[in-house]
Coordinates of C-alpha atoms and ligand atoms in Angstrom, one line a residue:
M388 CA -4.1 -17.8 -21.3
S389 CA -7.6 -16.3 -21.6
S390 CA -8.1 -12.8 -20.1
S391 CA -11.9 -13.0 -20.4
G392 CA -14.3 -14.5 -17.8
Y393 CA -17.9 -14.5 -16.6
I394 CA -18.9 -15.0 -13.0
Y395 CA -22.6 -15.5 -12.4
N396 CA -24.8 -16.0 -9.4
A397 CA -22.4 -14.0 -7.2
C398 CA -22.7 -11.6 -4.2
V399 CA -20.7 -8.7 -5.7
A400 CA -19.0 -6.0 -3.6
T401 CA -18.6 -3.5 -6.4
C402 CA -17.1 -0.8 -4.2
D403 CA -18.6 1.6 -6.7
P404 CA -20.2 4.7 -5.0
K405 CA -22.8 4.9 -7.8
V406 CA -24.3 1.5 -6.7
P407 CA -26.5 2.1 -3.7
G408 CA -26.0 0.3 -0.4
A409 CA -23.0 -0.7 1.6
Y410 CA -19.9 -1.1 -0.5
G411 CA -22.1 -1.1 -3.6
R412 CA -23.4 -4.6 -2.9
L413 CA -25.3 -6.6 -5.6
Q414 CA -27.0 -9.9 -5.0
N415 CA -27.4 -12.6 -7.6
A416 CA -25.1 -10.6 -9.9
N417 CA -22.8 -11.1 -12.8
V418 CA -19.3 -9.9 -13.5
V419 CA -17.9 -10.1 -17.0
W420 CA -14.5 -9.1 -18.3
Q421 CA -12.9 -9.2 -21.7
D422 CA -9.3 -8.6 -22.7
G423 CA -8.3 -7.7 -19.2
L424 CA -11.0 -5.1 -18.6
I425 CA -14.4 -5.2 -16.8
H426 CA -17.1 -5.3 -19.4
Y427 CA -20.3 -5.7 -17.4
V428 CA -21.3 -5.7 -13.7
G429 CA -25.0 -6.0 -12.8
V430 CA -28.0 -8.1 -12.0
E431 CA -29.5 -8.2 -15.5
P432 CA -28.8 -11.5 -17.3
Y433 CA -25.7 -11.2 -19.5
T434 CA -26.1 -12.4 -23.1
S435 CA -23.0 -14.6 -23.3
K436 CA -23.6 -15.7 -26.9
G437 CA -20.3 -16.0 -28.6
F438 CA -18.4 -15.3 -25.4
A439 CA -15.2 -17.4 -25.4
G440 CA -14.0 -16.9 -21.8
E441 CA -14.3 -19.0 -18.7
R442 CA -17.7 -19.2 -17.0
I443 CA -17.9 -19.6 -13.2
N444 CA -21.0 -20.2 -11.1
A445 CA -20.2 -18.5 -7.8
H446 CA -23.1 -20.2 -6.0
G447 CA -23.8 -17.0 -4.0
R448 CA -20.3 -16.5 -2.9
L449 CA -18.6 -13.1 -2.6
V450 CA -16.7 -11.4 -5.4
T451 CA -14.6 -8.3 -4.7
P452 CA -12.2 -6.1 -6.5
G453 CA -8.5 -7.1 -6.1
F454 CA -7.2 -5.6 -2.9
I455 CA -4.6 -2.8 -2.9
D456 CA -1.8 -2.4 -0.4
C457 CA -0.9 1.2 -0.9
H458 CA 2.1 1.5 1.5
T459 CA 4.9 -1.0 2.0
H460 CA 8.6 -1.2 2.4
A461 CA 8.8 -4.7 1.0
V462 CA 12.4 -4.6 -0.4
Y463 CA 14.9 -5.1 2.3
A464 CA 17.5 -7.6 3.5
G465 CA 17.9 -9.0 7.0
D466 CA 15.1 -9.3 9.6
R467 CA 14.9 -7.8 13.0
A468 CA 13.5 -10.8 14.9
Q469 CA 16.4 -10.6 17.4
E470 CA 15.6 -7.0 18.1
F471 CA 12.0 -8.0 18.8
E472 CA 13.3 -10.4 21.4
R473 CA 15.5 -7.8 22.9
R474 CA 12.6 -5.4 23.1
L475 CA 10.5 -8.0 24.8
R476 CA 13.3 -8.4 27.4
G477 CA 12.9 -4.7 28.1
E478 CA 15.7 -3.1 26.1
S479 CA 14.7 0.3 24.7
Y480 CA 14.6 1.1 21.0
A481 CA 17.3 3.8 21.6
A482 CA 19.6 1.2 23.2
I483 CA 19.1 -1.2 20.3
A484 CA 19.8 1.6 17.8
A485 CA 22.9 2.6 19.6
S486 CA 24.3 -0.9 19.3
G487 CA 23.9 -0.9 15.5
G488 CA 20.3 -2.1 15.4
G489 CA 17.2 -0.4 14.2
I490 CA 17.0 1.0 10.7
A491 CA 20.8 1.1 10.5
H492 CA 20.8 -2.7 10.6
T493 CA 18.4 -2.9 7.7
V494 CA 20.3 -0.3 5.7
A495 CA 23.6 -2.2 6.2
A496 CA 22.1 -5.5 5.2
T497 CA 20.2 -4.1 2.2
R498 CA 23.3 -2.3 0.9
K499 CA 25.3 -5.6 1.1
A500 CA 22.6 -7.6 -0.8
S501 CA 22.5 -8.2 -4.5
I502 CA 19.5 -7.4 -6.7
A503 CA 19.0 -11.2 -7.0
T504 CA 18.9 -11.6 -3.2
L505 CA 16.6 -8.7 -2.7
L506 CA 14.3 -9.9 -5.5
S507 CA 14.0 -13.4 -3.9
L508 CA 13.3 -12.0 -0.5
A509 CA 10.7 -9.5 -1.7
E510 CA 9.0 -12.0 -3.9
T511 CA 8.4 -14.2 -0.9
R512 CA 6.8 -11.3 1.0
L513 CA 4.6 -10.1 -1.9
A514 CA 3.5 -13.7 -2.5
R515 CA 2.3 -13.8 1.1
L516 CA 0.4 -10.5 0.5
M517 CA -1.2 -12.0 -2.6
Q518 CA -2.5 -14.8 -0.5
S519 CA -4.5 -12.2 1.4
G520 CA -6.0 -10.9 -1.8
V521 CA -3.6 -8.2 -2.8
T522 CA -3.4 -7.6 -6.6
S523 CA -1.7 -4.2 -6.5
V524 CA 1.0 -3.1 -4.2
E525 CA 3.1 0.0 -3.6
V526 CA 6.7 -0.6 -2.6
K527 CA 9.1 2.2 -1.4
S528 CA 12.8 2.5 -1.5
G529 CA 14.5 4.1 1.5
Y530 CA 16.9 1.4 2.9
G531 CA 19.7 2.3 0.4
L532 CA 20.2 6.1 1.1
D533 CA 23.0 6.5 -1.5
Y534 CA 22.9 6.6 -5.2
D535 CA 23.9 3.0 -6.0
N536 CA 21.7 1.4 -3.4
E537 CA 18.5 3.6 -3.9
I538 CA 18.8 2.8 -7.6
K539 CA 19.3 -0.9 -6.8
I540 CA 16.2 -1.0 -4.7
L541 CA 14.1 0.8 -7.3
E542 CA 15.4 -1.6 -10.0
T543 CA 14.4 -4.5 -7.8
I544 CA 10.9 -3.1 -7.4
Q545 CA 10.7 -2.7 -11.2
A546 CA 11.8 -6.3 -11.7
L547 CA 9.2 -7.6 -9.2
N548 CA 6.6 -6.6 -11.8
G549 CA 7.8 -9.4 -14.1
R550 CA 8.3 -12.0 -11.3
L551 CA 4.8 -12.1 -9.8
P552 CA 1.4 -11.4 -11.3
L553 CA 0.7 -8.5 -9.0
H554 CA 0.9 -4.9 -10.2
V555 CA 3.8 -3.3 -8.4
F556 CA 4.1 0.5 -8.1
A557 CA 7.4 2.1 -6.9
T558 CA 7.9 5.2 -4.7
C559 CA 11.2 6.8 -4.0
L560 CA 11.7 7.3 -0.2
A561 CA 15.3 8.3 -0.2
A562 CA 14.3 11.0 2.4
H563 CA 13.6 8.2 4.9
T564 CA 16.4 8.9 7.4
L565 CA 19.8 10.6 7.3
P566 CA 22.5 8.1 6.4
E567 CA 25.9 8.0 8.1
G568 CA 28.5 10.3 6.6
F569 CA 26.4 13.4 6.5
D570 CA 27.3 14.4 10.1
G571 CA 23.8 15.7 11.0
D572 CA 23.6 17.8 7.8
H573 CA 20.1 17.0 6.7
D574 CA 20.1 20.0 4.2
S575 CA 23.0 18.7 2.3
Y576 CA 21.4 15.2 2.1
I577 CA 18.2 16.7 0.7
D578 CA 20.1 18.7 -1.8
W579 CA 21.7 15.5 -3.0
V580 CA 18.4 13.7 -3.2
C581 CA 16.9 16.6 -5.3
E582 CA 19.9 17.1 -7.6
G583 CA 21.8 13.9 -7.6
L584 CA 19.1 11.2 -7.4
L585 CA 15.6 12.2 -8.4
P586 CA 16.4 13.4 -12.0
E587 CA 18.0 10.0 -12.7
V588 CA 15.0 8.2 -11.1
K589 CA 12.8 10.2 -13.4
R590 CA 14.9 9.7 -16.5
R591 CA 14.8 5.9 -16.0
N592 CA 11.2 5.9 -15.0
L593 CA 12.0 4.0 -11.8
A594 CA 9.3 5.5 -9.5
R595 CA 5.8 7.1 -9.8
A596 CA 5.9 9.0 -6.5
V597 CA 8.2 10.7 -4.0
D598 CA 7.8 10.3 -0.2
V599 CA 9.4 11.9 2.8
F600 CA 9.5 11.0 6.5
C601 CA 8.6 14.4 8.0
E602 CA 9.3 14.1 11.8
S603 CA 11.7 15.6 14.4
I604 CA 13.9 12.5 14.1
A605 CA 14.0 12.7 10.3
F606 CA 13.3 15.7 8.0
N607 CA 11.7 19.1 8.7
L608 CA 9.2 21.1 6.8
D609 CA 11.7 23.2 4.9
Q610 CA 13.5 20.1 3.7
G611 CA 10.2 18.5 2.8
R612 CA 9.2 21.5 0.8
R613 CA 12.4 21.6 -1.2
L614 CA 12.0 17.9 -1.9
F615 CA 8.4 18.3 -3.0
C616 CA 9.3 21.3 -5.2
K617 CA 11.8 19.2 -7.1
A618 CA 9.4 16.2 -7.2
R619 CA 6.6 18.4 -8.7
E620 CA 9.0 19.9 -11.2
L621 CA 9.9 16.4 -12.4
G622 CA 6.3 15.2 -12.5
F623 CA 6.2 12.8 -9.5
A624 CA 3.2 12.2 -7.4
I625 CA 3.7 13.4 -3.8
K626 CA 3.0 11.6 -0.5
G627 CA 4.5 11.4 3.0
H628 CA 5.0 9.8 6.4
V629 CA 3.4 12.5 8.5
E630 CA 1.9 13.2 12.0
Q631 CA 3.1 9.8 13.2
L632 CA 5.0 10.5 16.4
S633 CA 4.2 14.2 16.8
Q634 CA 2.3 16.9 14.9
S635 CA 4.9 17.6 12.2
Y636 CA 2.6 19.6 9.9
G637 CA 3.8 17.4 7.1
T638 CA 0.1 16.9 6.2
D639 CA -0.2 20.7 5.5
L640 CA 2.7 20.5 3.2
I641 CA 1.3 17.6 1.3
C642 CA -2.0 19.5 0.9
E643 CA -0.1 22.6 -0.3
F644 CA 1.4 20.4 -3.1
N645 CA -1.9 18.5 -3.8
G646 CA -0.3 15.2 -2.9
V647 CA -2.1 11.9 -3.4
S648 CA -1.8 10.7 0.3
A649 CA -0.8 11.6 3.8
D650 CA 0.2 8.4 5.8
H651 CA 0.1 7.5 9.5
L652 CA -1.7 10.6 10.9
E653 CA -1.9 9.7 14.6
Y654 CA -1.3 13.3 15.5
L655 CA -3.5 14.9 12.8
E656 CA -5.8 17.6 14.0
G657 CA -9.1 19.1 12.8
S658 CA -7.8 22.0 10.7
Q659 CA -5.5 19.6 8.9
V660 CA -8.4 17.3 8.1
Q661 CA -10.3 20.2 6.5
K662 CA -7.2 21.0 4.4
M663 CA -7.0 17.3 3.3
K664 CA -10.6 17.4 2.1
A665 CA -10.1 20.7 0.2
A666 CA -6.9 19.4 -1.5
G667 CA -8.3 15.9 -2.3
V668 CA -5.6 14.1 -0.2
T669 CA -6.3 10.5 0.9
A670 CA -5.6 9.5 4.5
V671 CA -3.6 6.3 4.7
L672 CA -4.0 4.5 8.1
L673 CA -1.3 2.1 9.1
P674 CA -2.6 0.1 12.2
G675 CA 0.3 -2.4 12.0
A676 CA 2.8 0.2 13.0
Y677 CA 0.5 1.6 15.7
Y678 CA 0.1 -1.9 17.1
F679 CA 3.8 -3.0 16.9
L680 CA 5.1 0.3 18.4
Q681 CA 2.4 0.1 21.2
E682 CA 1.2 3.6 20.4
S683 CA -1.7 5.0 22.4
R684 CA -2.9 7.8 20.2
C685 CA -5.2 6.8 17.3
P686 CA -5.7 8.8 14.1
P687 CA -8.8 11.0 14.3
V688 CA -11.1 8.6 12.4
A689 CA -14.3 10.4 13.5
L690 CA -13.1 13.7 12.1
L691 CA -11.9 12.1 8.8
R692 CA -15.3 10.4 8.5
Q693 CA -17.2 13.7 9.3
H694 CA -15.2 15.6 6.6
R695 CA -15.6 12.7 4.1
V696 CA -11.8 12.3 3.6
P697 CA -11.2 8.9 2.0
M698 CA -9.5 6.5 4.4
A699 CA -7.2 3.9 2.9
I700 CA -5.6 1.1 5.0
A701 CA -2.2 -0.5 4.3
T702 CA 0.2 -2.9 5.9
D703 CA 3.3 -0.6 6.1
M704 CA 5.1 -3.9 5.7
N705 CA 8.7 -3.3 7.0
P706 CA 11.1 -5.1 9.3
G707 CA 11.2 -2.5 12.1
S708 CA 7.7 -1.2 13.0
S709 CA 5.2 -3.3 11.0
P710 CA 6.2 -6.9 10.1
L711 CA 2.7 -7.5 8.7
F712 CA 2.1 -9.6 5.6
S713 CA -1.7 -9.6 5.3
I714 CA -3.9 -6.8 4.0
T715 CA -7.0 -8.3 5.6
S716 CA -5.2 -8.3 9.0
A717 CA -4.4 -4.6 8.5
A718 CA -8.2 -4.1 7.8
N719 CA -9.0 -6.1 10.9
M720 CA -6.7 -4.0 13.0
A721 CA -8.2 -0.8 11.6
C722 CA -11.6 -1.9 12.7
V723 CA -10.6 -3.1 16.2
Q724 CA -8.0 -0.5 17.0
F725 CA -9.1 2.6 15.1
G726 CA -12.9 2.0 15.1
L727 CA -13.5 1.8 11.3
S728 CA -16.7 0.1 10.2
L729 CA -16.6 -3.0 8.1
D730 CA -17.7 -1.0 5.0
E731 CA -14.9 1.6 5.6
A732 CA -12.3 -1.2 6.0
L733 CA -13.3 -2.8 2.7
L734 CA -13.2 0.5 0.9
G735 CA -9.9 1.2 2.6
I736 CA -8.2 -1.8 0.8
T737 CA -10.1 -1.3 -2.5
R738 CA -11.3 2.1 -3.8
H739 CA -9.6 4.3 -1.3
G740 CA -6.3 2.3 -1.6
A741 CA -6.4 3.0 -5.3
K742 CA -7.0 6.7 -4.7
A743 CA -3.9 6.8 -2.4
L744 CA -1.9 5.7 -5.4
G745 CA -3.6 7.9 -8.0
L746 CA -5.1 4.8 -9.6
E747 CA -8.8 5.5 -9.0
Q748 CA -9.6 5.6 -12.7
S749 CA -8.4 2.0 -13.2
K750 CA -8.5 0.0 -9.9
G751 CA -10.3 -0.5 -6.7
M752 CA -13.9 -1.0 -8.1
L753 CA -15.8 -3.6 -10.1
K754 CA -17.2 -1.3 -12.8
Q755 CA -17.2 -1.2 -16.6
G756 CA -13.8 -0.1 -18.0
M757 CA -11.8 -0.8 -14.9
D758 CA -8.9 -3.3 -14.8
A759 CA -10.2 -6.9 -14.3
D760 CA -8.5 -7.5 -10.9
V761 CA -11.1 -9.8 -9.4
L762 CA -11.3 -12.0 -6.3
L763 CA -13.7 -14.9 -5.7
W764 CA -14.0 -15.8 -2.0
P765 CA -15.2 -19.0 -0.2
V766 CA -17.6 -16.9 1.9
D767 CA -20.6 -14.6 1.2
S768 CA -19.7 -11.5 3.2
P769 CA -16.7 -9.2 3.7
A770 CA -17.3 -9.5 7.4
N771 CA -16.0 -13.1 7.3
I772 CA -12.9 -12.1 5.5
I773 CA -11.9 -9.4 7.9
Y774 CA -13.2 -10.9 11.1
E775 CA -11.5 -14.3 10.5
S776 CA -8.3 -12.8 9.0
P777 CA -5.8 -14.0 8.0
S778 CA -7.4 -17.5 7.7
V779 CA -9.8 -16.8 4.9
A780 CA -8.0 -16.6 1.5
P781 CA -9.4 -16.0 -1.9
E782 CA -10.4 -19.1 -3.8
K783 CA -9.5 -17.6 -7.2
I784 CA -7.6 -14.5 -8.2
W785 CA -7.7 -12.8 -11.6
I786 CA -5.3 -10.1 -12.4
S787 CA -5.8 -8.1 -15.6
G788 CA -8.4 -10.8 -16.3
T789 CA -6.0 -13.7 -16.1
L790 CA -6.5 -16.4 -13.5
Y791 CA -3.8 -17.1 -10.9
D792 CA -3.8 -19.5 -8.1
A793 CA -2.9 -17.6 -4.9
D794 CA -0.6 -20.5 -3.9
V795 CA 1.2 -20.3 -7.2
G796 CA 2.7 -17.0 -6.2
A797 CA 3.4 -18.4 -2.7
S798 CA 5.2 -21.5 -3.8
R799 CA 7.2 -19.6 -6.4
G800 CA 8.2 -17.1 -3.7
M801 CA 9.2 -19.8 -1.2
S802 CA 11.3 -21.8 -3.6
Ligands
LIG1247 ZN1 6.1 3.4 6.0

């Protein structure tokens, strides 16, 4: 299959900061790629003499970079639809958790599932994401919480790369919650993650990043610091679930370790925003969890904007707090609930999503030398995609320059 192509007569959202105007917009523009990489983006006529790839007249329609979902928990077994019903009937999350529900339910179901089952389930979910324009996705472990099961989930994430055309990036979130059997001893569990798990994950190259849930109901700052020290020593990128339910100061810790992203951030405060700017940490906003948990405190978007901290948006796809399978719906929620502008929302699922994964040199922009992850839309403005989400799907999807039908992924996942 050819990995070269030439789209002409397009409205191009380059998302390149060097192109003036909102989201680096170019009218009547051309996008050319060869051998999987962007070769030319601009309004000058492209001399296509000798060019062997596909040629597409966009008729003025919109072309964007492939979307990036930089925070998901897509590998799990079992769903929590019954818990949703129970919560709607008025049962508390604590009562549901006490009767074996909540995250314990997902951990138990995921531990029982084979790699083949997990692969099939996750493939269906990622295929749905791809239908919303996602071409790169991060997936975390964290429902295994012991050696065999964390490795099993990370192997599943690795195997997803060969099953669907999307680029899949793995993060080790063994420090998600304390599993049964540790009798409240969070320190011993973190010791085990540092000494018993992470070196093997590194040796087998099963993850790029290490994540922690830093919160009073999960792990504290000292435990996070020990985890990050080990992660840094082994060469992992660093990120975290922080400031979600209270001011945990996990963001300060991520800044101290020059992490790639701090995620959630409802309880983030001004001095922490300044630290993020100084340390180059990207803010990842997760409006699906905010919505589903019926939170009332929004992340401080105005402060993040004022200090020019890049804001990424992700689905946080997971069975408990964010059963959300569309990146454009996440962008819609970020606009409606958190007050992002349309330009910020588009950058949140392109350039800034790439930065949250440390991929800003290769993804998230249409610019010479970047990966040719390209979407052609049936509309001429990003407003239509985000405003009418999730009903507007890309017409064509190229990943590393190769054309895929968004429905091909979906039908394969559903089979
Ligand atoms: Zn999460």
